Amino acid sequence: MEPIRWGIVGGGEGSSIGYIHRSAATRDGYFRLTCGAFDINPERGKRFGMQLGLEESRCYASYVEMFRNESFRRDGIEAVTIATPNATHYEICRAALERNLHVICEKPLCLTSREAEELLKLAKERNRVVGVMFGYAGHQMIEQARRMVEAGELGEIRIIKAEFAHGGLSAAEDARNESLKWRLNPQVVGPSFVLADLGIHPLYLIRAIAPGLNIKRISCRRQSVVKSRAPLEDNAFVLMEYDNGAVASMWVSAVNAGSQHGLRIRIVGSKASIEWSAETPNILSFEPASGSPRVLRRGMPELYPSAMAEDRISGGHSEGLFEAWSNLYRRFAIAIRGKAFSLHEPSWYPDIEDGANAVTWIEKCLESSNQDGRWVKYESCV
Ligand code: NAI
């Protein structure tokens, strides 16, 4: 079967996320980059697209022009990735769905749950796939963790401790480039900085590993440690209670001085605990309540078959974020074209409902923190 004809909006020259999208989407041959509106600066975007080998006529000045022109072509795109700053996701995603395109959208899906509901409705009406790039979920050891929870190896889940706390913006003057500057502008990110930029990654990892858990209540406190950033928070603590009685705490921060990345998660069950860190993605710690702890490694035959199925190079070699994203792009491709498109089995992936739930979670965190951390009820908008 021919690859999915695919375009990108954003992700232009010098952007932080364009390269990994192009690399991950095209790595397994499921997607072919066909066109793009890569940049807010049309000239720079056109130059960049041509440098990537695209025809000049398919390097567009804007997503509006791209969606319109592509929809008139017999060989027009079938899917688009949206890799632009947050405030633009909603309008671009809506425009893509209105042209019957499948979408891979960067997180957060949009800025409000009302927007999320509209996108959900439209995606359903048009019967289109919308994947949301919670990229860490594509790591092999996350699949392994999910299967371990499913098989009851941890027992009943009791406690979750999650963090995404880096120190990349520890001082006010650290917002030194364009990629960082818009993250501190409420007109581009909405009312939240780190909850939306970072917190929804561990939020989705919890969902990916333990999909049976549903949040009941949230309490959040957030701070602008660098005062000039107010009202946006650069640090936050979130407590969550789940419907099975489990409790979770999450720390998100951009001012954890010295931390390079800092995404990690520990899940404590009645029989055992597991722990995973994005900085060492090829290992998963398994600590039974009694007996010796073990370190499970990527690519080893004792892993669950679905984790091994995504193995790209034999154990002992390292895999990383690019492979994790490629795994997700493969799952998006199977969702778009169907099972016959791939030798791989269809699998779960972060979808529009997960994207919408994350947007609601941000709103609930803000609602709680604006009332001094009062517990607020969480209800999914899905
Ligand atoms: P960036 O500022 O580095 O790049 C944004 C790119 O979009 C630039 O090339 C810019 O010219 C282009 N652009 C802006 N508005 C546009 C428009 N209307 N039409 C076409 N192009 C436009 O931003 P970055 O860091 O790459 O972030 C982009 C998105 O990716 C954000 O939503 C961010 O939250 C998300 N992101 C996700 C990550 C993940 O792990 N899934 C990691 C980093 C960012």
GROMACS .gro file of C-alpha atoms and ligand atoms in nm:
model
  426
    1MET     CA    1   0.000   0.000   0.000
    2GLU     CA    2   0.111   0.354  -0.072
    3PRO     CA    3   0.225   0.561   0.229
    4ILE     CA    4  -0.023   0.807   0.377
    5ARG     CA    5   0.015   1.142   0.200
    6TRP     CA    6   0.098   1.374   0.486
    7GLY     CA    7   0.167   1.741   0.554
    8ILE     CA    8   0.290   1.947   0.846
    9VAL     CA    9   0.177   2.282   0.981
   10GLY     CA   10   0.457   2.440   1.187
   11GLY     CA   11   0.770   2.253   1.286
   12GLY     CA   12   0.978   2.484   1.067
   13GLU     CA   13   1.348   2.557   1.059
   14GLY     CA   14   1.487   2.587   1.411
   15SER     CA   15   1.167   2.473   1.581
   16SER     CA   16   1.219   2.237   1.869
   17ILE     CA   17   0.979   1.967   1.756
   18GLY     CA   18   0.968   1.965   1.374
   19TYR     CA   19   1.264   1.734   1.318
   20ILE     CA   20   1.140   1.454   1.543
   21HIS     CA   21   0.794   1.465   1.381
   22ARG     CA   22   0.942   1.433   1.031
   23SER     CA   23   1.183   1.166   1.140
   24ALA     CA   24   0.934   0.958   1.339
   25ALA     CA   25   0.651   0.977   1.085
   26THR     CA   26   0.858   0.874   0.786
   27ARG     CA   27   1.090   0.621   0.951
   28ASP     CA   28   0.877   0.312   0.887
   29GLY     CA   29   0.741   0.422   0.552
   30TYR     CA   30   0.383   0.469   0.669
   31PHE     CA   31   0.374   0.844   0.600
   32ARG     CA   32   0.522   1.042   0.310
   33LEU     CA   33   0.589   1.412   0.359
   34THR     CA   34   0.403   1.571   0.072
   35CYS     CA   35   0.355   1.935   0.166
   36GLY     CA   36   0.384   2.183   0.450
   37ALA     CA   37   0.304   2.526   0.588
   38PHE     CA   38   0.607   2.510   0.807
   39ASP     CA   39   0.654   2.856   0.940
   40ILE     CA   40   0.480   3.169   1.061
   41ASN     CA   41   0.720   3.342   0.820
   42PRO     CA   42   0.600   3.226   0.474
   43GLU     CA   43   0.931   3.290   0.294
   44ARG     CA   44   1.134   3.100   0.551
   45GLY     CA   45   0.876   2.820   0.547
   46LYS     CA   46   0.890   2.787   0.168
   47ARG     CA   47   1.269   2.782   0.166
   48PHE     CA   48   1.271   2.519   0.435
   49GLY     CA   49   1.017   2.296   0.259
   50MET     CA   50   1.217   2.307  -0.064
   51GLN     CA   51   1.529   2.221   0.129
   52LEU     CA   52   1.342   1.912   0.249
   53GLY     CA   53   1.288   1.818  -0.114
   54LEU     CA   54   0.925   1.927  -0.157
   55GLU     CA   55   0.792   2.083  -0.477
   56GLU     CA   56   0.777   2.462  -0.448
   57SER     CA   57   0.403   2.458  -0.523
   58ARG     CA   58   0.344   2.243  -0.215
   59CYS     CA   59   0.536   2.464   0.028
   60TYR     CA   60   0.249   2.683   0.140
   61ALA     CA   61   0.235   3.027   0.297
   62SER     CA   62  -0.040   2.927   0.541
   63TYR     CA   63  -0.239   2.626   0.659
   64VAL     CA   64  -0.553   2.781   0.507
   65GLU     CA   65  -0.396   2.784   0.161
   66MET     CA   66  -0.251   2.436   0.215
   67PHE     CA   67  -0.577   2.269   0.318
   68ARG     CA   68  -0.768   2.439   0.036
   69ASN     CA   69  -0.519   2.362  -0.241
   70GLU     CA   70  -0.456   2.006  -0.125
   71SER     CA   71  -0.829   1.934  -0.112
   72PHE     CA   72  -0.853   2.017  -0.485
   73ARG     CA   73  -0.577   1.772  -0.584
   74ARG     CA   74  -0.636   1.406  -0.664
   75ASP     CA   75  -0.311   1.331  -0.485
   76GLY     CA   76  -0.385   1.572  -0.196
   77ILE     CA   77  -0.282   1.495   0.160
   78GLU     CA   78  -0.480   1.255   0.377
   79ALA     CA   79  -0.331   1.353   0.713
   80VAL     CA   80  -0.163   1.649   0.876
   81THR     CA   81   0.053   1.707   1.181
   82ILE     CA   82   0.003   2.029   1.376
   83ALA     CA   83   0.328   2.140   1.542
   84THR     CA   84   0.263   2.507   1.613
   85PRO     CA   85   0.234   2.702   1.942
   86ASN     CA   86  -0.062   2.605   2.160
   87ALA     CA   87  -0.317   2.880   2.091
   88THR     CA   88  -0.331   2.784   1.723
   89HIS     CA   89  -0.407   2.412   1.768
   90TYR     CA   90  -0.783   2.446   1.791
   91GLU     CA   91  -0.837   2.652   1.477
   92ILE     CA   92  -0.590   2.448   1.269
   93CYS     CA   93  -0.731   2.115   1.392
   94ARG     CA   94  -1.085   2.229   1.320
   95ALA     CA   95  -0.989   2.349   0.970
   96ALA     CA   96  -0.816   2.016   0.899
   97LEU     CA   97  -1.116   1.811   1.013
   98GLU     CA   98  -1.348   2.028   0.805
   99ARG     CA   99  -1.138   1.924   0.505
  100ASN     CA  100  -1.172   1.559   0.612
  101LEU     CA  101  -0.807   1.523   0.706
  102HIS     CA  102  -0.679   1.290   0.976
  103VAL     CA  103  -0.482   1.485   1.235
  104ILE     CA  104  -0.182   1.431   1.459
  105CYS     CA  105  -0.193   1.725   1.696
  106GLU     CA  106   0.071   1.846   1.936
  107LYS     CA  107  -0.028   1.877   2.297
  108PRO     CA  108  -0.228   2.040   2.440
  109LEU     CA  109  -0.506   1.957   2.195
  110CYS     CA  110  -0.654   2.306   2.252
  111LEU     CA  111  -0.700   2.560   2.531
  112THR     CA  112  -1.052   2.501   2.667
  113SER     CA  113  -1.281   2.204   2.721
  114ARG     CA  114  -1.545   2.377   2.511
  115GLU     CA  115  -1.301   2.376   2.216
  116ALA     CA  116  -1.216   2.012   2.294
  117GLU     CA  117  -1.584   1.916   2.284
  118GLU     CA  118  -1.625   2.084   1.945
  119LEU     CA  119  -1.325   1.900   1.805
  120LEU     CA  120  -1.450   1.570   1.945
  121LYS     CA  121  -1.788   1.621   1.782
  122LEU     CA  122  -1.635   1.716   1.448
  123ALA     CA  123  -1.389   1.424   1.448
  124LYS     CA  124  -1.677   1.187   1.517
  125GLU     CA  125  -1.899   1.338   1.246
  126ARG     CA  126  -1.619   1.320   0.989
  127ASN     CA  127  -1.499   0.981   1.112
  128ARG     CA  128  -1.139   1.104   1.128
  129VAL     CA  129  -0.851   0.989   1.349
  130VAL     CA  130  -0.703   1.253   1.578
  131GLY     CA  131  -0.387   1.143   1.758
  132VAL     CA  132  -0.227   1.362   2.024
  133MET     CA  133   0.150   1.350   2.056
  134PHE     CA  134   0.204   1.237   2.413
  135GLY     CA  135   0.527   1.096   2.273
  136TYR     CA  136   0.676   0.935   2.584
  137ALA     CA  137   0.390   0.684   2.585
  138GLY     CA  138   0.546   0.517   2.279
  139HIS     CA  139   0.844   0.381   2.471
  140GLN     CA  140   0.864   0.002   2.484
  141MET     CA  141   0.891  -0.004   2.864
  142ILE     CA  142   0.564   0.191   2.895
  143GLU     CA  143   0.393  -0.086   2.699
  144GLN     CA  144   0.562  -0.335   2.933
  145ALA     CA  145   0.439  -0.142   3.239
  146ARG     CA  146   0.085  -0.136   3.099
  147ARG     CA  147   0.086  -0.513   3.046
  148MET     CA  148   0.226  -0.572   3.397
  149VAL     CA  149  -0.056  -0.368   3.550
  150GLU     CA  150  -0.311  -0.545   3.329
  151ALA     CA  151  -0.178  -0.887   3.434
  152GLY     CA  152  -0.208  -0.795   3.802
  153GLU     CA  153   0.166  -0.811   3.870
  154LEU     CA  154   0.141  -0.500   4.088
  155GLY     CA  155  -0.183  -0.601   4.261
  156GLU     CA  156  -0.423  -0.319   4.339
  157ILE     CA  157  -0.280   0.023   4.246
  158ARG     CA  158  -0.251   0.231   4.564
  159ILE     CA  159  -0.017   0.524   4.512
  160ILE     CA  160   0.125   0.711   4.211
  161LYS     CA  161   0.407   0.960   4.227
  162ALA     CA  162   0.481   1.146   3.907
  163GLU     CA  163   0.712   1.434   3.820
  164PHE     CA  164   0.802   1.644   3.522
  165ALA     CA  165   1.033   1.898   3.680
  166HIS     CA  166   1.318   2.046   3.478
  167GLY     CA  167   1.528   2.350   3.548
  168GLY     CA  168   1.530   2.494   3.198
  169LEU     CA  169   1.378   2.827   3.303
  170SER     CA  170   1.526   2.872   3.649
  171ALA     CA  171   1.599   3.241   3.598
  172ALA     CA  172   1.390   3.513   3.437
  173GLU     CA  173   1.647   3.577   3.165
  174ASP     CA  174   1.641   3.208   3.064
  175ALA     CA  175   1.357   3.266   2.817
  176ARG     CA  176   1.624   3.332   2.558
  177ASN     CA  177   1.482   3.201   2.232
  178GLU     CA  178   1.155   3.215   2.039
  179SER     CA  179   1.057   2.859   2.141
  180LEU     CA  180   1.075   2.953   2.508
  181LYS     CA  181   0.934   3.305   2.482
  182TRP     CA  182   0.586   3.208   2.359
  183ARG     CA  183   0.557   2.955   2.642
  184LEU     CA  184   0.549   3.249   2.884
  185ASN     CA  185   0.290   3.449   2.692
  186PRO     CA  186  -0.068   3.387   2.816
  187GLN     CA  187  -0.203   3.489   2.475
  188VAL     CA  188  -0.027   3.190   2.321
  189VAL     CA  189  -0.047   2.930   2.598
  190GLY     CA  190  -0.369   3.031   2.770
  191PRO     CA  191  -0.389   3.051   3.148
  192SER     CA  192  -0.129   2.786   3.233
  193PHE     CA  193   0.240   2.733   3.164
  194VAL     CA  194   0.384   2.419   3.328
  195LEU     CA  195   0.059   2.230   3.391
  196ALA     CA  196  -0.017   2.247   3.019
  197ASP     CA  197   0.340   2.231   2.889
  198LEU     CA  198   0.463   1.953   3.119
  199GLY     CA  199   0.194   1.817   3.353
  200ILE     CA  200  -0.020   1.655   3.088
  201HIS     CA  201   0.271   1.428   2.988
  202PRO     CA  202   0.284   1.237   3.323
  203LEU     CA  203  -0.096   1.264   3.336
  204TYR     CA  204  -0.115   1.069   3.011
  205LEU     CA  205   0.156   0.824   3.120
  206ILE     CA  206  -0.061   0.729   3.419
  207ARG     CA  207  -0.350   0.676   3.177
  208ALA     CA  208  -0.130   0.471   2.941
  209ILE     CA  209   0.001   0.244   3.216
  210ALA     CA  210  -0.318   0.210   3.420
  211PRO     CA  211  -0.610   0.286   3.186
  212GLY     CA  212  -0.861   0.145   3.434
  213LEU     CA  213  -0.806   0.430   3.682
  214ASN     CA  214  -1.031   0.734   3.668
  215ILE     CA  215  -0.964   1.061   3.850
  216LYS     CA  216  -1.231   1.163   4.100
  217ARG     CA  217  -1.093   1.478   4.266
  218ILE     CA  218  -0.803   1.718   4.216
  219SER     CA  219  -0.627   1.962   4.445
  220CYS     CA  220  -0.362   2.191   4.298
  221ARG     CA  221  -0.130   2.464   4.422
  222ARG     CA  222   0.079   2.657   4.174
  223GLN     CA  223   0.341   2.928   4.199
  224SER     CA  224   0.520   3.181   3.982
  225VAL     CA  225   0.861   3.127   4.137
  226VAL     CA  226   1.004   3.383   3.896
  227LYS     CA  227   0.762   3.662   3.989
  228SER     CA  228   0.759   3.832   3.649
  229ARG     CA  229   0.587   3.522   3.504
  230ALA     CA  230   0.267   3.573   3.705
  231PRO     CA  231  -0.014   3.488   3.642
  232LEU     CA  232   0.146   3.192   3.466
  233GLU     CA  233   0.285   2.928   3.700
  234ASP     CA  234   0.636   2.789   3.659
  235ASN     CA  235   0.590   2.537   3.940
  236ALA     CA  236   0.290   2.336   4.058
  237PHE     CA  237   0.191   2.051   4.286
  238VAL     CA  238  -0.117   1.842   4.210
  239LEU     CA  239  -0.286   1.581   4.428
  240MET     CA  240  -0.533   1.341   4.272
  241GLU     CA  241  -0.773   1.080   4.405
  242TYR     CA  242  -0.886   0.794   4.182
  243ASP     CA  243  -1.210   0.598   4.180
  244ASN     CA  244  -1.044   0.281   4.311
  245GLY     CA  245  -0.913   0.469   4.618
  246ALA     CA  246  -0.561   0.523   4.478
  247VAL     CA  247  -0.393   0.856   4.546
  248ALA     CA  248  -0.142   1.041   4.329
  249SER     CA  249   0.091   1.335   4.362
  250MET     CA  250   0.249   1.521   4.073
  251TRP     CA  251   0.521   1.786   4.072
  252VAL     CA  252   0.565   1.995   3.759
  253SER     CA  253   0.826   2.263   3.732
  254ALA     CA  254   1.045   2.463   3.496
  255VAL     CA  255   1.254   2.599   3.786
  256ASN     CA  256   1.398   2.276   3.927
  257ALA     CA  257   1.751   2.415   3.894
  258GLY     CA  258   1.998   2.159   3.769
  259SER     CA  259   1.741   1.909   3.644
  260GLN     CA  260   1.785   1.850   3.271
  261HIS     CA  261   1.449   1.689   3.197
  262GLY     CA  262   1.296   1.523   3.503
  263LEU     CA  263   1.000   1.317   3.379
  264ARG     CA  264   0.956   1.011   3.598
  265ILE     CA  265   0.679   0.800   3.741
  266ARG     CA  266   0.647   0.547   4.025
  267ILE     CA  267   0.340   0.328   4.060
  268VAL     CA  268   0.291   0.149   4.390
  269GLY     CA  269   0.063  -0.152   4.407
  270SER     CA  270  -0.034  -0.391   4.684
  271LYS     CA  271   0.209  -0.656   4.553
  272ALA     CA  272   0.486  -0.458   4.386
  273SER     CA  273   0.598  -0.117   4.257
  274ILE     CA  274   0.738  -0.007   3.922
  275GLU     CA  275   0.939   0.301   3.838
  276TRP     CA  276   1.036   0.457   3.503
  277SER     CA  277   1.225   0.770   3.401
  278ALA     CA  278   1.231   0.933   3.058
  279GLU     CA  279   1.605   0.993   3.100
  280THR     CA  280   1.666   0.617   3.120
  281PRO     CA  281   1.378   0.494   2.903
  282ASN     CA  282   1.522   0.151   2.832
  283ILE     CA  283   1.482   0.027   3.189
  284LEU     CA  284   1.188  -0.029   3.421
  285SER     CA  285   1.243  -0.102   3.790
  286PHE     CA  286   1.028  -0.374   3.937
  287GLU     CA  287   1.024  -0.400   4.315
  288PRO     CA  288   0.809  -0.678   4.464
  289ALA     CA  289   0.678  -0.630   4.818
  290SER     CA  290   0.881  -0.934   4.914
  291GLY     CA  291   1.185  -1.063   4.730
  292SER     CA  292   1.464  -0.900   4.535
  293PRO     CA  293   1.407  -0.601   4.310
  294ARG     CA  294   1.475  -0.643   3.938
  295VAL     CA  295   1.562  -0.409   3.657
  296LEU     CA  296   1.375  -0.500   3.339
  297ARG     CA  297   1.550  -0.402   3.020
  298ARG     CA  298   1.423  -0.317   2.676
  299GLY     CA  299   1.455  -0.588   2.414
  300MET     CA  300   1.477  -0.881   2.657
  301PRO     CA  301   1.275  -1.196   2.589
  302GLU     CA  302   1.096  -1.195   2.926
  303LEU     CA  303   0.902  -0.882   2.825
  304TYR     CA  304   0.538  -0.910   2.723
  305PRO     CA  305   0.500  -0.991   2.349
  306SER     CA  306   0.337  -0.656   2.274
  307ALA     CA  307   0.641  -0.475   2.420
  308MET     CA  308   0.878  -0.699   2.223
  309ALA     CA  309   0.674  -0.642   1.907
  310GLU     CA  310   0.792  -0.281   1.899
  311ASP     CA  311   1.158  -0.375   1.942
  312ARG     CA  312   1.363  -0.214   1.666
  313ILE     CA  313   1.712  -0.333   1.755
  314SER     CA  314   1.808  -0.622   1.980
  315GLY     CA  315   1.839  -0.579   2.356
  316GLY     CA  316   2.151  -0.416   2.494
  317HIS     CA  317   2.138  -0.143   2.232
  318SER     CA  318   1.971   0.179   2.333
  319GLU     CA  319   1.647   0.309   2.187
  320GLY     CA  320   1.510   0.652   2.262
  321LEU     CA  321   1.250   0.919   2.204
  322PHE     CA  322   1.268   0.895   1.824
  323GLU     CA  323   1.176   0.526   1.837
  324ALA     CA  324   0.898   0.599   2.089
  325TRP     CA  325   0.748   0.859   1.854
  326SER     CA  326   0.790   0.625   1.556
  327ASN     CA  327   0.592   0.361   1.747
  328LEU     CA  328   0.311   0.612   1.798
  329TYR     CA  329   0.318   0.723   1.435
  330ARG     CA  330   0.292   0.356   1.334
  331ARG     CA  331  -0.014   0.320   1.559
  332PHE     CA  332  -0.166   0.638   1.413
  333ALA     CA  333  -0.107   0.497   1.063
  334ILE     CA  334  -0.282   0.170   1.146
  335ALA     CA  335  -0.573   0.364   1.296
  336ILE     CA  336  -0.597   0.572   0.977
  337ARG     CA  337  -0.556   0.300   0.714
  338GLY     CA  338  -0.667  -0.012   0.900
  339LYS     CA  339  -0.507  -0.334   1.008
  340ALA     CA  340  -0.414  -0.450   0.658
  341PHE     CA  341  -0.170  -0.157   0.631
  342SER     CA  342   0.083  -0.310   0.867
  343LEU     CA  343   0.230  -0.635   0.987
  344HIS     CA  344   0.194  -0.491   1.336
  345GLU     CA  345  -0.115  -0.546   1.545
  346PRO     CA  346  -0.331  -0.238   1.604
  347SER     CA  347  -0.260  -0.098   1.946
  348TRP     CA  348  -0.378   0.178   2.178
  349TYR     CA  349  -0.261   0.534   2.113
  350PRO     CA  350  -0.321   0.879   2.263
  351ASP     CA  351  -0.639   0.988   2.091
  352ILE     CA  352  -0.867   1.290   2.086
  353GLU     CA  353  -1.044   1.178   2.404
  354ASP     CA  354  -0.710   1.166   2.585
  355GLY     CA  355  -0.629   1.511   2.447
  356ALA     CA  356  -0.967   1.645   2.562
  357ASN     CA  357  -0.932   1.489   2.908
  358ALA     CA  358  -0.595   1.658   2.951
  359VAL     CA  359  -0.748   1.997   2.867
  360THR     CA  360  -1.020   1.942   3.130
  361TRP     CA  361  -0.754   1.837   3.381
  362ILE     CA  362  -0.567   2.166   3.328
  363GLU     CA  363  -0.891   2.361   3.383
  364LYS     CA  364  -0.965   2.170   3.703
  365CYS     CA  365  -0.612   2.227   3.832
  366LEU     CA  366  -0.654   2.600   3.773
  367GLU     CA  367  -0.998   2.601   3.936
  368SER     CA  368  -0.852   2.434   4.246
  369SER     CA  369  -0.540   2.649   4.270
  370ASN     CA  370  -0.746   2.967   4.226
  371GLN     CA  371  -0.929   2.859   4.544
  372ASP     CA  372  -0.614   2.790   4.745
  373GLY     CA  373  -0.597   2.423   4.658
  374ARG     CA  374  -0.957   2.329   4.739
  375TRP     CA  375  -1.050   1.979   4.622
  376VAL     CA  376  -1.252   1.997   4.302
  377LYS     CA  377  -1.447   1.724   4.133
  378TYR     CA  378  -1.302   1.601   3.805
  379GLU     CA  379  -1.544   1.503   3.535
  380SER     CA  380  -1.422   1.398   3.195
  381CYS     CA  381  -1.566   1.604   2.909
  382VAL     CA  382  -1.572   1.290   2.692
  383NAI     P1  383   0.870   2.638   1.833
  383NAI     O1  384   0.844   2.780   1.869
  383NAI     O2  385   1.009   2.585   1.849
  383NAI     O3  386   0.826   2.612   1.682
  383NAI     C1  387   0.699   2.649   1.636
  383NAI     C2  388   0.701   2.643   1.484
  383NAI     O4  389   0.570   2.668   1.436
  383NAI     C3  390   0.792   2.748   1.420
  383NAI     O5  391   0.855   2.689   1.309
  383NAI     C4  392   0.694   2.858   1.377
  383NAI     O6  393   0.742   2.937   1.271
  383NAI     C5  394   0.576   2.773   1.337
  383NAI     N1  395   0.447   2.842   1.337
  383NAI     C6  396   0.395   2.921   1.433
  383NAI     N2  397   0.270   2.960   1.400
  383NAI     C7  398   0.243   2.905   1.279
  383NAI     C8  399   0.131   2.908   1.191
  383NAI     N3  400   0.022   2.976   1.221
  383NAI     N4  401   0.141   2.839   1.075
  383NAI     C9  402   0.252   2.769   1.042
  383NAI     N5  403   0.361   2.762   1.124
  383NAI    C10  404   0.356   2.828   1.240
  383NAI     O7  405   0.767   2.550   1.916
  383NAI     P2  406   0.786   2.400   1.963
  383NAI     O8  407   0.864   2.396   2.088
  383NAI     O9  408   0.832   2.317   1.848
  383NAI    O10  409   0.637   2.362   2.003
  383NAI    C11  410   0.535   2.342   1.906
  383NAI    C12  411   0.424   2.259   1.971
  383NAI    O11  412   0.478   2.133   2.008
  383NAI    C13  413   0.369   2.320   2.100
  383NAI    O12  414   0.230   2.300   2.104
  383NAI    C14  415   0.434   2.241   2.212
  383NAI    O13  416   0.351   2.228   2.326
  383NAI    C15  417   0.453   2.106   2.145
  383NAI     N6  418   0.567   2.030   2.197
  383NAI    C16  419   0.545   1.899   2.225
  383NAI    C17  420   0.642   1.819   2.274
  383NAI    C18  421   0.613   1.675   2.301
  383NAI    O14  422   0.691   1.609   2.371
  383NAI     N7  423   0.506   1.620   2.248
  383NAI    C19  424   0.778   1.873   2.300
  383NAI    C20  425   0.792   2.012   2.262
  383NAI    C21  426   0.690   2.086   2.213
   0.00000   0.00000   0.00000
